[in-house]
CSV table of C-alpha atoms in Angstrom, one decimal:
chain,number,residue,atom,x,y,z
K,23,MET,CA,-0.1,0.2,-0.8
K,24,ASP,CA,1.5,3.7,-0.7
K,25,PRO,CA,3.0,5.5,1.9
K,26,ILE,CA,1.4,8.2,1.6
K,27,LEU,CA,-2.2,6.8,1.6
K,28,ILE,CA,-1.1,4.5,4.8
K,29,LYS,CA,-0.3,8.2,6.3
K,30,THR,CA,-3.7,9.6,5.5
K,31,ILE,CA,-6.0,6.7,6.8
K,32,GLN,CA,-4.0,6.5,10.2
K,33,PHE,CA,-4.1,11.0,10.4
K,34,PHE,CA,-8.2,10.5,9.1
K,35,LEU,CA,-8.7,7.5,11.8
K,36,SER,CA,-7.4,8.8,15.0
K,37,LEU,CA,-8.9,12.2,13.7
K,38,SER,CA,-12.6,10.3,13.5
K,39,LEU,CA,-11.9,8.7,17.6
K,40,LEU,CA,-10.8,12.4,18.1
K,41,ILE,CA,-12.8,14.4,17.4
K,42,VAL,CA,-16.1,12.0,17.8
K,43,LEU,CA,-14.9,11.1,21.7
K,44,HIS,CA,-14.5,15.8,22.6
K,45,GLU,CA,-18.3,16.1,21.6
K,46,LEU,CA,-19.1,12.9,22.7
K,47,GLY,CA,-18.6,14.4,26.3
K,48,HIS,CA,-20.8,17.9,25.3
K,49,PHE,CA,-23.4,15.3,24.0
K,50,VAL,CA,-23.8,13.3,27.4
K,51,PRO,CA,-24.4,15.8,29.9
K,52,ALA,CA,-25.9,18.2,27.6
K,53,LYS,CA,-28.7,15.1,27.4
K,54,LEU,CA,-28.2,14.1,31.2
K,55,PHE,CA,-29.9,17.7,31.7
K,56,LYS,CA,-32.7,18.0,29.5
K,57,THR,CA,-31.0,19.5,27.1
K,58,ARG,CA,-31.8,19.1,23.9
K,59,VAL,CA,-28.9,18.4,21.4
K,60,GLU,CA,-30.1,19.3,17.6
K,61,LYS,CA,-27.5,18.0,16.1
K,62,PHE,CA,-23.6,16.3,16.4
K,63,TYR,CA,-21.9,16.5,13.3
K,64,LEU,CA,-18.9,14.3,12.5
K,65,PHE,CA,-16.4,17.1,10.3
K,66,PHE,CA,-18.5,20.6,9.1
K,67,ASP,CA,-21.2,19.3,7.2
K,68,VAL,CA,-21.0,23.1,5.1
K,69,LYS,CA,-24.1,23.3,2.6
K,70,PHE,CA,-24.2,19.2,2.5
K,71,SER,CA,-23.7,16.7,4.9
K,72,LEU,CA,-22.1,12.4,3.3
K,73,PHE,CA,-24.4,11.3,5.9
K,74,LYS,CA,-27.4,12.4,8.3
K,75,LYS,CA,-29.6,10.5,9.5
K,76,LYS,CA,-32.0,11.7,12.7
K,77,ILE,CA,-32.8,9.5,15.7
K,78,GLY,CA,-35.5,11.1,18.7
K,79,GLU,CA,-34.6,15.3,18.5
K,80,THR,CA,-31.0,14.7,16.9
K,81,VAL,CA,-29.4,14.8,13.2
K,82,TYR,CA,-26.9,13.0,13.5
K,83,GLY,CA,-25.1,12.7,10.3
K,84,ILE,CA,-20.9,13.3,9.0
K,85,GLY,CA,-19.8,16.6,6.7
K,86,TRP,CA,-17.7,17.0,4.1
K,87,LEU,CA,-15.5,19.2,5.7
K,88,PRO,CA,-12.8,17.5,7.8
K,89,LEU,CA,-11.5,20.3,10.1
K,90,GLY,CA,-13.1,19.4,13.2
K,91,GLY,CA,-17.2,18.6,14.2
K,92,TYR,CA,-19.8,19.8,16.2
K,93,VAL,CA,-22.7,18.6,18.7
K,94,LYS,CA,-24.9,22.3,18.6
K,95,ILE,CA,-26.7,22.2,21.4
K,96,ALA,CA,-30.5,24.7,21.1
K,97,GLY,CA,-30.5,27.5,23.2
K,98,MET,CA,-26.8,28.0,23.3
K,99,ILE,CA,-24.3,30.4,21.0
K,100,ASP,CA,-22.3,28.7,18.9
K,101,GLU,CA,-20.2,28.2,15.6
K,102,SER,CA,-24.2,27.3,14.2
K,103,MET,CA,-25.1,31.1,14.5
K,104,ASP,CA,-28.6,30.8,14.9
K,105,THR,CA,-29.0,34.3,16.0
K,106,GLU,CA,-33.0,33.6,15.4
K,107,ALA,CA,-34.1,30.4,17.0
K,108,MET,CA,-32.5,32.9,20.3
K,109,LYS,CA,-34.8,36.4,19.6
K,110,GLU,CA,-37.4,34.5,20.9
K,111,GLU,CA,-38.3,33.2,24.8
K,112,PRO,CA,-35.5,30.6,25.8
K,113,LYS,CA,-38.0,27.5,26.9
K,114,GLU,CA,-36.5,25.3,30.0
K,115,TRP,CA,-34.6,22.6,27.5
K,116,GLU,CA,-32.5,24.5,25.8
K,117,PHE,CA,-28.6,25.8,27.4
K,118,ARG,CA,-29.4,29.0,28.1
K,119,SER,CA,-32.3,27.5,30.6
K,120,LYS,CA,-29.8,25.9,32.2
K,121,PRO,CA,-27.6,27.2,35.5
K,122,ALA,CA,-24.8,27.8,35.4
K,123,TRP,CA,-23.0,25.0,36.6
K,124,GLN,CA,-24.9,22.3,34.4
K,125,ARG,CA,-23.7,24.7,31.5
K,126,LEU,CA,-20.5,24.6,32.6
K,127,ILE,CA,-20.0,20.7,33.4
K,128,ILE,CA,-21.6,20.8,29.0
K,129,MET,CA,-18.8,23.1,27.8
K,130,ILE,CA,-16.4,20.9,29.6
K,131,GLY,CA,-17.1,17.8,29.0
K,132,GLY,CA,-15.4,17.1,25.5
K,133,VAL,CA,-11.3,18.2,27.2
K,134,THR,CA,-12.7,16.1,29.2
K,135,VAL,CA,-13.0,13.4,28.0
K,136,ASN,CA,-9.7,13.8,25.9
K,137,PHE,CA,-7.7,14.0,29.1
K,138,ILE,CA,-9.4,10.8,30.3
K,139,LEU,CA,-8.4,9.2,26.4
K,140,ALA,CA,-4.7,10.3,26.3
K,141,PHE,CA,-4.5,8.7,30.2
K,142,ILE,CA,-6.4,5.8,29.2
K,143,ILE,CA,-4.3,5.5,26.5
K,144,TYR,CA,-1.4,6.0,27.7
K,145,ILE,CA,-1.6,3.4,30.5
K,146,GLY,CA,-2.8,1.3,27.6
K,147,MET,CA,0.3,0.8,25.5
K,148,ALA,CA,2.1,0.7,29.8
K,149,PHE,CA,0.7,-2.3,29.8
K,150,VAL,CA,1.1,-3.4,26.2
K,151,TYR,CA,4.0,-2.4,25.6
K,152,GLY,CA,6.2,-1.5,28.1
K,153,ASP,CA,8.4,1.4,27.8
K,154,GLN,CA,12.7,0.8,27.1
K,155,ILE,CA,14.5,3.9,28.3
K,156,ILE,CA,18.3,4.3,28.2
K,157,PRO,CA,19.4,5.7,31.9
K,158,ALA,CA,20.7,8.9,31.1
K,159,ASP,CA,23.6,8.1,33.6
K,160,SER,CA,24.7,4.8,32.6
K,161,LEU,CA,25.9,6.9,29.1
K,162,LYS,CA,30.3,6.1,30.8
K,163,ASP,CA,31.4,8.5,28.4
K,164,GLY,CA,28.2,11.6,27.6
K,165,VAL,CA,26.8,12.3,24.8
K,166,GLN,CA,28.5,13.3,20.8
K,167,VAL,CA,27.5,17.1,19.7
K,168,VAL,CA,26.0,16.2,16.5
K,169,VAL,CA,26.8,19.9,14.8
K,170,PRO,CA,29.0,21.9,16.5
K,171,GLU,CA,27.6,25.0,16.2
K,172,ILE,CA,24.5,24.0,17.8
K,173,GLY,CA,27.1,22.9,20.9
K,174,ASP,CA,28.2,26.9,20.8
K,175,GLN,CA,24.9,27.7,21.3
K,176,LEU,CA,24.0,25.9,24.2
K,177,GLY,CA,27.9,25.3,25.8
K,178,ILE,CA,27.5,21.7,25.8
K,179,LYS,CA,30.6,19.3,24.0
K,180,THR,CA,30.6,16.5,23.2
K,181,GLY,CA,31.4,14.0,26.6
K,182,ASP,CA,30.4,16.3,28.7
K,183,LYS,CA,27.1,14.7,30.7
K,184,ILE,CA,24.2,15.5,30.6
K,185,LEU,CA,22.0,15.8,33.8
K,186,ALA,CA,19.3,17.8,34.0
K,187,VAL,CA,17.2,20.9,31.9
K,188,ASP,CA,15.6,23.3,33.9
K,189,GLY,CA,16.8,21.2,37.7
K,190,ASN,CA,14.5,18.6,36.2
K,191,GLU,CA,16.7,15.6,36.2
K,192,ILE,CA,17.2,13.5,32.8
K,193,GLU,CA,17.0,10.0,33.6
K,194,ASP,CA,16.6,8.9,30.5
K,195,PHE,CA,18.5,9.6,27.1
K,196,ASN,CA,15.8,9.8,24.8
K,197,THR,CA,14.1,12.4,26.4
K,198,VAL,CA,17.0,15.0,26.0
K,199,PHE,CA,16.1,16.1,23.0
K,200,ILE,CA,12.0,17.7,23.8
K,201,GLU,CA,13.4,18.9,27.5
K,202,ILE,CA,15.9,20.8,25.7
K,203,VAL,CA,13.9,22.7,23.0
K,204,ASN,CA,11.3,23.2,25.6
K,205,GLY,CA,14.0,24.0,28.8
K,206,ASN,CA,15.8,27.2,29.7
K,207,SER,CA,18.8,26.2,31.5
K,208,ILE,CA,20.8,23.3,30.7
K,209,THR,CA,22.8,21.0,33.7
K,210,ILE,CA,25.7,19.4,32.4
K,211,GLU,CA,28.9,17.6,34.1
K,212,ARG,CA,32.2,18.7,32.0
K,213,ASP,CA,35.2,17.0,33.3
K,214,GLY,CA,34.3,16.4,36.9
K,215,GLU,CA,32.6,19.9,37.1
K,216,VAL,CA,29.1,20.4,37.6
K,217,MET,CA,28.2,24.1,35.5
K,218,GLU,CA,24.5,25.1,34.2
K,219,ARG,CA,23.9,27.0,30.9
K,220,GLU,CA,21.7,29.0,29.8
K,221,ILE,CA,19.7,27.4,26.6
K,222,PRO,CA,19.0,30.5,23.7
K,223,VAL,CA,15.6,32.1,24.1
K,224,ASP,CA,15.7,31.5,20.0
K,225,PHE,CA,16.9,28.1,19.8
K,226,ILE,CA,13.8,26.7,18.6
K,227,SER,CA,14.0,28.9,16.1
K,228,THR,CA,16.9,27.7,14.9
K,229,LEU,CA,16.1,24.0,14.5
K,230,ILE,CA,13.3,24.8,12.6
K,231,ASP,CA,16.0,26.9,10.4
K,232,ASP,CA,17.5,24.7,9.6
K,233,LYS,CA,15.9,20.6,9.8
K,234,GLU,CA,19.1,18.8,9.2
K,235,LYS,CA,20.4,20.3,12.5
K,236,ALA,CA,17.3,18.8,14.5
K,237,ARG,CA,19.3,16.3,15.4
K,238,PHE,CA,22.3,17.3,16.9
K,239,LEU,CA,22.6,15.3,20.4
K,240,SER,CA,23.6,11.3,20.1
K,241,PHE,CA,25.4,9.2,22.0
K,242,ARG,CA,28.9,8.3,21.8
K,243,GLN,CA,29.6,5.7,18.1
K,244,PRO,CA,32.1,3.3,20.0
K,245,PHE,CA,34.4,1.8,17.6
K,246,ILE,CA,34.1,-2.1,18.1
K,247,VAL,CA,35.6,-4.1,15.0
K,248,GLN,CA,32.8,-6.2,12.9
K,249,GLU,CA,34.6,-7.5,10.4
K,250,VAL,CA,38.0,-6.2,8.1
K,251,ALA,CA,36.2,-5.6,4.3
K,252,PRO,CA,38.4,-8.0,1.6
K,253,ASP,CA,39.7,-4.8,-0.3
K,254,SER,CA,41.1,-2.9,3.4
K,255,PRO,CA,45.0,-2.7,3.5
K,256,ASN,CA,44.3,-4.0,7.0
K,257,LYS,CA,42.9,-7.8,5.3
K,258,GLY,CA,46.2,-9.3,7.0
K,259,ILE,CA,46.6,-8.0,10.2
K,260,ASP,CA,45.0,-9.3,13.7
K,261,LEU,CA,41.8,-8.1,14.0
K,262,GLN,CA,38.8,-9.6,15.7
K,263,LYS,CA,34.8,-9.8,16.0
K,264,ASN,CA,34.0,-7.1,18.4
K,265,ASP,CA,37.7,-5.5,19.3
K,266,VAL,CA,37.5,-2.4,20.5
K,267,LEU,CA,39.8,0.1,19.6
K,268,VAL,CA,41.8,1.9,22.8
K,269,SER,CA,43.8,4.7,20.6
K,270,ILE,CA,45.9,5.4,17.3
K,271,ASN,CA,49.5,6.4,17.9
K,272,GLY,CA,48.7,6.9,21.7
K,273,GLN,CA,45.5,9.2,21.7
K,274,SER,CA,42.5,8.4,23.2
K,275,ALA,CA,40.9,6.9,20.0
K,276,SER,CA,37.4,4.4,21.7
K,277,TYR,CA,35.1,6.7,20.0
K,278,MET,CA,34.6,7.4,16.5
K,279,ASP,CA,34.1,11.0,17.0
K,280,GLU,CA,38.2,10.7,18.2
K,281,VAL,CA,38.6,8.2,15.7
K,282,VAL,CA,37.9,10.5,12.1
K,283,PRO,CA,40.6,13.3,12.5
K,284,ILE,CA,42.7,11.4,13.8
K,285,LEU,CA,42.2,8.8,10.9
K,286,GLU,CA,41.4,12.7,8.4
K,287,ALA,CA,45.3,13.6,10.4
K,288,ASN,CA,47.1,9.9,8.7
K,289,ARG,CA,45.4,10.1,5.6
K,290,GLY,CA,47.8,6.9,3.4
K,291,LYS,CA,49.8,6.5,6.5
K,292,GLU,CA,50.4,3.4,9.4
K,293,VAL,CA,49.0,4.0,11.9
K,294,SER,CA,50.2,2.3,15.8
K,295,ILE,CA,46.4,0.9,17.2
K,296,ILE,CA,46.3,-0.9,20.9
K,297,ILE,CA,42.4,-3.2,20.9
K,298,ARG,CA,40.9,-5.0,23.6
K,299,ARG,CA,39.9,-8.2,23.0
K,300,GLU,CA,36.3,-9.2,24.9
K,301,ASN,CA,38.4,-11.3,27.7
K,302,GLY,CA,40.2,-7.7,28.3
K,303,GLN,CA,43.7,-8.3,27.7
K,304,THR,CA,44.8,-5.1,24.9
K,305,LYS,CA,47.1,-5.9,22.0
K,306,THR,CA,48.9,-3.3,20.3
K,307,LEU,CA,48.8,-3.7,15.8
K,308,GLN,CA,50.0,-1.6,12.8
K,309,ALA,CA,47.2,-1.0,10.7
K,310,GLN,CA,47.3,1.6,7.1
K,311,VAL,CA,45.1,3.6,7.3
K,312,ASN,CA,44.2,4.6,3.5
K,313,GLU,CA,43.3,8.1,0.8
K,314,ASP,CA,39.7,8.0,2.0
K,315,ALA,CA,41.2,8.2,6.0
K,316,LYS,CA,39.3,4.4,6.2
K,317,LEU,CA,40.5,1.4,8.0
K,318,GLY,CA,38.4,-0.2,6.0
K,319,ILE,CA,36.3,-1.6,9.1
K,320,ALA,CA,33.5,-2.3,9.3
K,321,ILE,CA,32.3,-1.7,12.2
K,322,ALA,CA,28.7,-2.6,15.2
K,323,THR,CA,25.8,0.1,14.5
K,324,THR,CA,23.0,-0.6,16.9
K,325,MET,CA,22.5,0.0,20.2
K,326,LYS,CA,21.9,-4.1,21.5
K,327,GLU,CA,25.8,-4.1,20.0
K,328,TYR,CA,26.5,-1.3,22.6
K,329,GLU,CA,24.9,-2.1,25.4
K,330,ARG,CA,26.4,-5.7,25.1
K,331,MET,CA,29.8,-4.2,25.4
K,332,GLY,CA,29.0,-1.9,28.1
K,333,TYR,CA,28.6,1.5,26.4
K,334,PHE,CA,25.3,2.4,28.3
K,335,LYS,CA,22.3,0.7,29.3
K,336,ILE,CA,19.0,-0.5,28.0
K,337,GLU,CA,16.1,-0.9,30.6
K,338,THR,CA,12.8,-2.7,29.3
K,339,ARG,CA,9.9,-2.4,31.6
K,340,LYS,CA,7.1,-4.1,31.4
K,341,TYR,CA,4.0,-2.8,33.6
K,342,SER,CA,1.0,-5.6,35.5
K,343,PHE,CA,-2.5,-3.5,35.3
K,344,MET,CA,-2.0,-2.0,38.5
K,345,GLU,CA,2.0,-0.7,37.7
K,346,ALA,CA,1.4,0.9,33.9
K,347,ILE,CA,-1.9,2.9,35.7
K,348,PRO,CA,0.6,5.6,37.7
K,349,ALA,CA,3.2,5.1,34.6
K,350,GLY,CA,0.8,6.2,32.1
K,351,PHE,CA,-0.3,8.7,34.1
K,352,ASP,CA,3.0,9.7,34.7
K,353,LYS,CA,3.8,9.5,30.8
K,354,GLY,CA,0.7,11.7,30.7
K,355,VAL,CA,1.1,14.5,33.3
K,356,ASN,CA,4.7,14.9,31.6
K,357,THR,CA,3.0,15.8,27.4
K,358,VAL,CA,0.6,17.7,29.6
K,359,THR,CA,3.7,20.4,31.1
K,360,GLY,CA,5.3,19.4,27.6
K,361,TYR,CA,2.8,20.7,25.8
K,362,LEU,CA,2.1,23.1,27.5
K,363,LYS,CA,5.8,24.2,27.3
K,364,GLN,CA,5.9,24.0,23.7
K,365,LEU,CA,3.3,26.7,23.9
K,366,LYS,CA,4.2,29.8,26.2
K,367,LYS,CA,7.7,29.5,23.2
K,368,ILE,CA,5.1,29.5,20.4
K,369,PHE,CA,3.5,32.4,21.7
K,370,ASN,CA,6.6,34.2,22.7
K,371,PRO,CA,7.8,35.7,19.0
K,372,ASP,CA,11.7,35.9,21.0
K,373,THR,CA,11.4,32.2,20.8
K,374,GLY,CA,9.6,31.7,17.0
K,375,ALA,CA,8.2,29.8,17.8
K,376,TYR,CA,5.9,30.7,15.9
K,377,LYS,CA,7.2,29.8,12.9
K,378,GLY,CA,7.0,25.9,13.6
K,379,VAL,CA,3.2,25.9,14.0
K,380,GLY,CA,2.2,23.5,10.9
K,381,GLY,CA,-1.5,22.3,10.5
K,382,PHE,CA,-2.8,19.4,8.7
K,383,ALA,CA,-0.1,18.4,6.5
K,384,ALA,CA,2.0,19.2,9.4
K,385,ILE,CA,-0.4,16.7,12.1
K,386,GLY,CA,-0.7,13.9,9.3
K,387,GLY,CA,3.5,13.3,9.6
K,388,LEU,CA,3.2,12.6,12.7
K,389,PHE,CA,2.3,9.5,11.6
K,390,PRO,CA,4.3,6.7,10.2
K,391,GLU,CA,4.3,5.3,6.2
K,392,THR,CA,4.1,2.0,7.9
K,393,TRP,CA,0.9,1.4,9.7
K,394,ASP,CA,2.1,0.7,14.2
K,395,TRP,CA,0.0,0.4,16.1
K,396,GLU,CA,1.9,1.9,18.6
K,397,ILE,CA,2.7,4.5,17.7
K,398,PHE,CA,-0.2,5.5,15.9
K,399,TRP,CA,-2.0,5.1,19.4
K,400,GLY,CA,0.6,7.4,21.1
K,401,THR,CA,0.3,10.0,18.1
K,402,THR,CA,-3.9,9.7,18.9
K,403,ALA,CA,-2.8,9.9,23.1
K,404,PHE,CA,-0.7,13.0,21.9
K,405,LEU,CA,-2.8,14.4,19.6
K,406,SER,CA,-5.9,13.8,22.4
K,407,ILE,CA,-3.8,16.1,24.5
K,408,MET,CA,-3.0,18.8,22.5
K,409,LEU,CA,-7.3,19.0,21.1
K,410,ALA,CA,-7.7,19.7,24.8
K,411,VAL,CA,-5.8,22.5,25.1
K,412,LEU,CA,-5.7,24.2,22.3
K,413,ASN,CA,-9.2,23.9,23.2
K,414,LEU,CA,-9.2,26.0,27.0
K,415,LEU,CA,-7.7,28.6,25.7
K,416,PRO,CA,-9.4,31.0,26.6
K,417,ILE,CA,-11.0,32.5,23.1
K,418,PRO,CA,-14.5,32.8,21.7
K,419,ALA,CA,-15.6,29.8,19.7
K,420,LEU,CA,-13.6,27.3,21.6
K,421,ASP,CA,-15.1,25.8,24.5
K,422,GLY,CA,-12.0,28.0,26.5
K,423,GLY,CA,-14.2,30.9,25.9
K,424,HIS,CA,-17.4,29.6,26.7
K,425,VAL,CA,-15.5,28.8,29.7
K,426,MET,CA,-14.1,31.8,30.4
K,427,PHE,CA,-18.0,33.4,30.7
K,428,LEU,CA,-19.4,32.0,32.2
K,429,LEU,CA,-16.7,31.1,35.5
K,430,TYR,CA,-16.9,35.6,33.9
K,431,GLU,CA,-21.3,34.9,35.2
K,432,MET,CA,-20.9,32.6,38.2
K,433,VAL,CA,-18.4,34.4,40.3
K,434,THR,CA,-20.1,38.2,39.4
K,435,GLY,CA,-23.7,36.4,39.4
K,436,ARG,CA,-24.5,38.5,35.4
K,437,LYS,CA,-24.3,37.5,32.9
K,438,PRO,CA,-23.6,38.4,29.0
K,439,SER,CA,-26.1,39.1,27.0
K,440,ASP,CA,-27.4,37.4,23.7
K,441,LYS,CA,-26.5,40.1,21.8
K,442,PHE,CA,-22.8,40.4,23.6
K,443,LEU,CA,-21.6,36.5,22.9
K,444,GLU,CA,-22.9,36.2,19.1
K,445,TYR,CA,-20.1,39.5,18.7
K,446,ALA,CA,-17.3,37.7,21.1
K,447,GLN,CA,-18.3,34.1,19.1
K,448,MET,CA,-17.5,35.9,15.3
K,449,VAL,CA,-14.7,37.6,16.8
K,450,GLY,CA,-13.8,33.8,17.9
K,451,PHE,CA,-14.2,32.5,14.6
K,452,PHE,CA,-12.5,35.0,12.7
K,453,LEU,CA,-9.4,34.5,15.1
K,454,LEU,CA,-9.9,30.5,15.1
K,455,LEU,CA,-10.1,31.0,10.5
K,456,ALA,CA,-6.4,33.4,11.0
K,457,LEU,CA,-4.8,30.7,13.0
K,458,ILE,CA,-6.1,27.5,10.1
K,459,LEU,CA,-4.4,29.7,8.1
K,460,PHE,CA,-1.5,31.0,10.1
K,461,ALA,CA,-1.2,26.5,10.1
K,462,ASN,CA,-1.2,25.8,7.3
K,463,GLY,CA,0.6,28.3,5.3
K,464,ASN,CA,3.9,27.2,7.1
K,465,ASP,CA,2.3,23.9,5.7
K,466,LEU,CA,2.8,25.3,2.3
K,467,TYR,CA,5.8,27.8,3.4
K,468,ARG,CA,8.0,24.9,4.0
K,469,TRP,CA,7.6,22.4,1.5
K,470,LEU,CA,8.3,25.2,-0.8
K,471,SER,CA,10.3,26.6,0.4
K,472,GLY,CA,12.0,22.2,0.5
K,473,LYS,CA,12.4,22.8,4.6
């Protein structure tokens, strides 16, 4: 099956699930409080519907415009802008006739379901898949800075150990990248000395402008012999599989970041190398560097091999169902916290993070080109949190806007007029439209510019 088609199917399956459950979060409390729900739609039905069927007092349908979905609750000023109905006397089954606390529950129902869904998914993933982590403190010789200019911006060098970001200890090396991107300061250890570095305020912008710089950190790649190439100038010397390079010409050369510059300086020359065997013994050999600054030796490239040789640890954690609950909950909390940090940076123009805001193409790009249920559910959980947080923004036309006005009413005892709510809804709609155009415009710009 075509990779683009697979990504598209995953995108629409995830989006449909999230929209239906979000709107169900509004629908259920509305019905419980005996409020009439006139429509329940997946996607928007501008001018026409792909499908619709009336059951009881509610029309259920699927629209053709996949920008979201909605429930049309009687007596409520929403995206339908049905102002004529608002001119009539309030009916007991209308939204506007219900107590403020009931209206508040109806309005927060959608985001509540999205948060609950994400946490349930994370709990299920912890139970089914477990976690695979690389303890940050197991990288005995620190990290490798793949892009030196980015390392210079952060004040990090190859060999440094990353201890914490914003004072929070880094436990899993897999989380280092996102923690740094969202953070303000980084704590490192260099040659036994602990120091703190400020993360530049526009650091995200630097990464967005050049995707090649995005993966600027890695674990250090050790030089572990797998085999000597048939055409290698070192075919005849005593090298064995799993030999570990220790030094070249007396210079430390255990990792590729150390090996490459030494070989570059010795093109076409003979060098003295020390290797360490699996039994711990060392041996000195004479090796030839070719004109391409290579030894003609294939090295180990898998994380499992690095772990087996003791360069770091890979911990696979399996959870019972009861253990999966707190593990999944922690994952959900960390995801919410991380996304809030991202939003904070997006709304700060100095960071340049707004350039990374994406629309439907960016969201679709989160899904893999092959079907992988673990990635699908992880992405769906993240999107559910994203949908919940964005819907809570105090923008009229979003749930957060309605909640803001309801809280004002509950605190002051004064309800905003219907006319004010109509105008606010209109302003919110245009703000929302502007955000959608901006996000998808960013997608288009990145596509045209190849970024």
